[in-house]
mmCIF file of C-alpha atoms in Angstrom:
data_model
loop_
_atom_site.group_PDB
_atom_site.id
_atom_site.type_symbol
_atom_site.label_atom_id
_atom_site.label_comp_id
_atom_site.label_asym_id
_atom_site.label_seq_id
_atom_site.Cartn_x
_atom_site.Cartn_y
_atom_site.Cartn_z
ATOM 1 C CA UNK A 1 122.341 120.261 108.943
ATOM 2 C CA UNK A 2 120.535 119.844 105.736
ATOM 3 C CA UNK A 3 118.183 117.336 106.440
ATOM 4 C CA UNK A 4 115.044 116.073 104.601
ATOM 5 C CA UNK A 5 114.021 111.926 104.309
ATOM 6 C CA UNK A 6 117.679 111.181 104.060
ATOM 7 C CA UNK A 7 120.542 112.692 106.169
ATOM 8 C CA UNK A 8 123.411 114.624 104.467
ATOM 9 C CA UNK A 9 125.861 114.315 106.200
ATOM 10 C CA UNK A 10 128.294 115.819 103.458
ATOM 11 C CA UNK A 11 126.827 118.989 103.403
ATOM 12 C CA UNK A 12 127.904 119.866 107.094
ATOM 13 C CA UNK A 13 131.129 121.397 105.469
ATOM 14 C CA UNK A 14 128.596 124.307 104.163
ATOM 15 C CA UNK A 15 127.823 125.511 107.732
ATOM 16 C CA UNK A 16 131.110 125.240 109.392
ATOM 17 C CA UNK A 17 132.018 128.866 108.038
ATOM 18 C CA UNK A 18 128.647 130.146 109.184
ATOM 19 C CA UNK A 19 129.260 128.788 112.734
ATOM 20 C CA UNK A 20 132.452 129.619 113.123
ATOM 21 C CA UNK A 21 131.958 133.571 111.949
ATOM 22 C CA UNK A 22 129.424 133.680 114.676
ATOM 23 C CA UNK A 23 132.018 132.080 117.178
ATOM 24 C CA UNK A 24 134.283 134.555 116.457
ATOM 25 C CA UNK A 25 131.960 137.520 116.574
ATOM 26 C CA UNK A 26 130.614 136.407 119.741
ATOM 27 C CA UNK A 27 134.091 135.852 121.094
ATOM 28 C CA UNK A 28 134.900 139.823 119.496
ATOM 29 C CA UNK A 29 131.579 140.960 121.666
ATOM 30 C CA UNK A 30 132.763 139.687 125.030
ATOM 31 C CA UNK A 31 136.050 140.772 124.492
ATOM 32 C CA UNK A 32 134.685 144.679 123.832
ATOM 33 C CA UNK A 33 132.408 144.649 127.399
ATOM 34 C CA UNK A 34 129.355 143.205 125.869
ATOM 35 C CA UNK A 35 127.328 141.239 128.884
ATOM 36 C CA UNK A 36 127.319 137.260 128.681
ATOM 37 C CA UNK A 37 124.594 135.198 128.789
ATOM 38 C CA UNK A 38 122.899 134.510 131.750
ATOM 39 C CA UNK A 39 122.405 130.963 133.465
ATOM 40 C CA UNK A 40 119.192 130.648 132.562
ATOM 41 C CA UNK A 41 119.252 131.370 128.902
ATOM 42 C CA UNK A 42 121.962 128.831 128.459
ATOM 43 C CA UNK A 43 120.147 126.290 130.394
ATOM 44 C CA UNK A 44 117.113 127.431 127.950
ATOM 45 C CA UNK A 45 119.387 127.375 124.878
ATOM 46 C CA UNK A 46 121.055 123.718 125.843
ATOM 47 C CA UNK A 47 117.788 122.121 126.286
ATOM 48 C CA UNK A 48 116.225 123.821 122.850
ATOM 49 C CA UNK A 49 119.393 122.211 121.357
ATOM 50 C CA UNK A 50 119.163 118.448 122.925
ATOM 51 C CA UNK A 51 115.142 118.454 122.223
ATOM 52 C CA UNK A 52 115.808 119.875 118.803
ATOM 53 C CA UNK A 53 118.615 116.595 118.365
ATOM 54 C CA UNK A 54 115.956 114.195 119.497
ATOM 55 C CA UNK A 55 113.746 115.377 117.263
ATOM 56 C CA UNK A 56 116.045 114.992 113.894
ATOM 57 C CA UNK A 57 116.915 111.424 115.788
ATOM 58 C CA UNK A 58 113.353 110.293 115.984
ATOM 59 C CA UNK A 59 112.859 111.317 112.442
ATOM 60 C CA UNK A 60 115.854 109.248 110.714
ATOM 61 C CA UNK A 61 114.233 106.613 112.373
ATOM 62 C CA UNK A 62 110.968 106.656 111.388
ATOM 63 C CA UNK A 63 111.918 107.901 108.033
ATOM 64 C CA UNK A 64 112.851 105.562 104.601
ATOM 65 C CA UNK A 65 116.499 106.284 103.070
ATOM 66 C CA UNK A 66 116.235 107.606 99.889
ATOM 67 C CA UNK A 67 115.602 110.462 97.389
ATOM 68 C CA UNK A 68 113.834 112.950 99.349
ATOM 69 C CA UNK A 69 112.063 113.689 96.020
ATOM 70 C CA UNK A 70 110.091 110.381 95.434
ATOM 71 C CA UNK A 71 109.552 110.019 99.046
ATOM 72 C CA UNK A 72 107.851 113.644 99.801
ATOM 73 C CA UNK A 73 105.412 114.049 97.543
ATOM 74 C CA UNK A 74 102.870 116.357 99.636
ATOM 75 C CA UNK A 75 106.140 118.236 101.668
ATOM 76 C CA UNK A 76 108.587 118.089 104.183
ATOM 77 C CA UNK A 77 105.948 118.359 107.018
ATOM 78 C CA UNK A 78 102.907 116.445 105.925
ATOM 79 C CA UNK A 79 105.292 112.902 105.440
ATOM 80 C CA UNK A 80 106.452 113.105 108.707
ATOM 81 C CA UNK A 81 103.678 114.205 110.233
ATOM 82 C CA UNK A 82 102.601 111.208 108.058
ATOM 83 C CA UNK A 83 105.766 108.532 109.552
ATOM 84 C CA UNK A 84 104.845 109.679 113.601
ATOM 85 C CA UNK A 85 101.348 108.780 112.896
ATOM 86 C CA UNK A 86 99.915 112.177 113.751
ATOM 87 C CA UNK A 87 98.160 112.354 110.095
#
């Protein structure tokens, strides 16, 4: 999701096609004898995915609702590097 200072939420629509056509061709690749994915990389993959959620959680938190373009000034990285305290 598209994600900067303030969540938008409304642009989730824009991915949806993007996930789904690798659904599908993942679904195609199984179906033709391609190997799955083993244990471990999905155990790898999930917990990439809930660290990755925690992460954009802790930073709607910490961050101010807003433009993004008043708010950022210096970049993405440097203001909430900036908001965690770790600048």
């Amino acid at each position: 999701m598209l994600c900067a200072v303030s969540m938008c939420f409304r642009y989730r629509l824009d991915f949806y096609p993007l996930f789904e056509f690798l659904a599908v061709s993942g679904l195609i690749a199984i179906a033709e004898g391609a190997r799955a994915p083993g244990k471990r990389l999905v155990a790898a993959l999930a917990v990439v995915s809930i660290l990755g959620s925690l992460l954009v959680g802790a930073a709607y938190l910490v961050g101010q609702l807003g433009p993004g373009q008043l708010l950022i000034g210096d970049g993405v990285g440097a203001y909430y590097l900036h908001a965690f305290g770790l600048r």
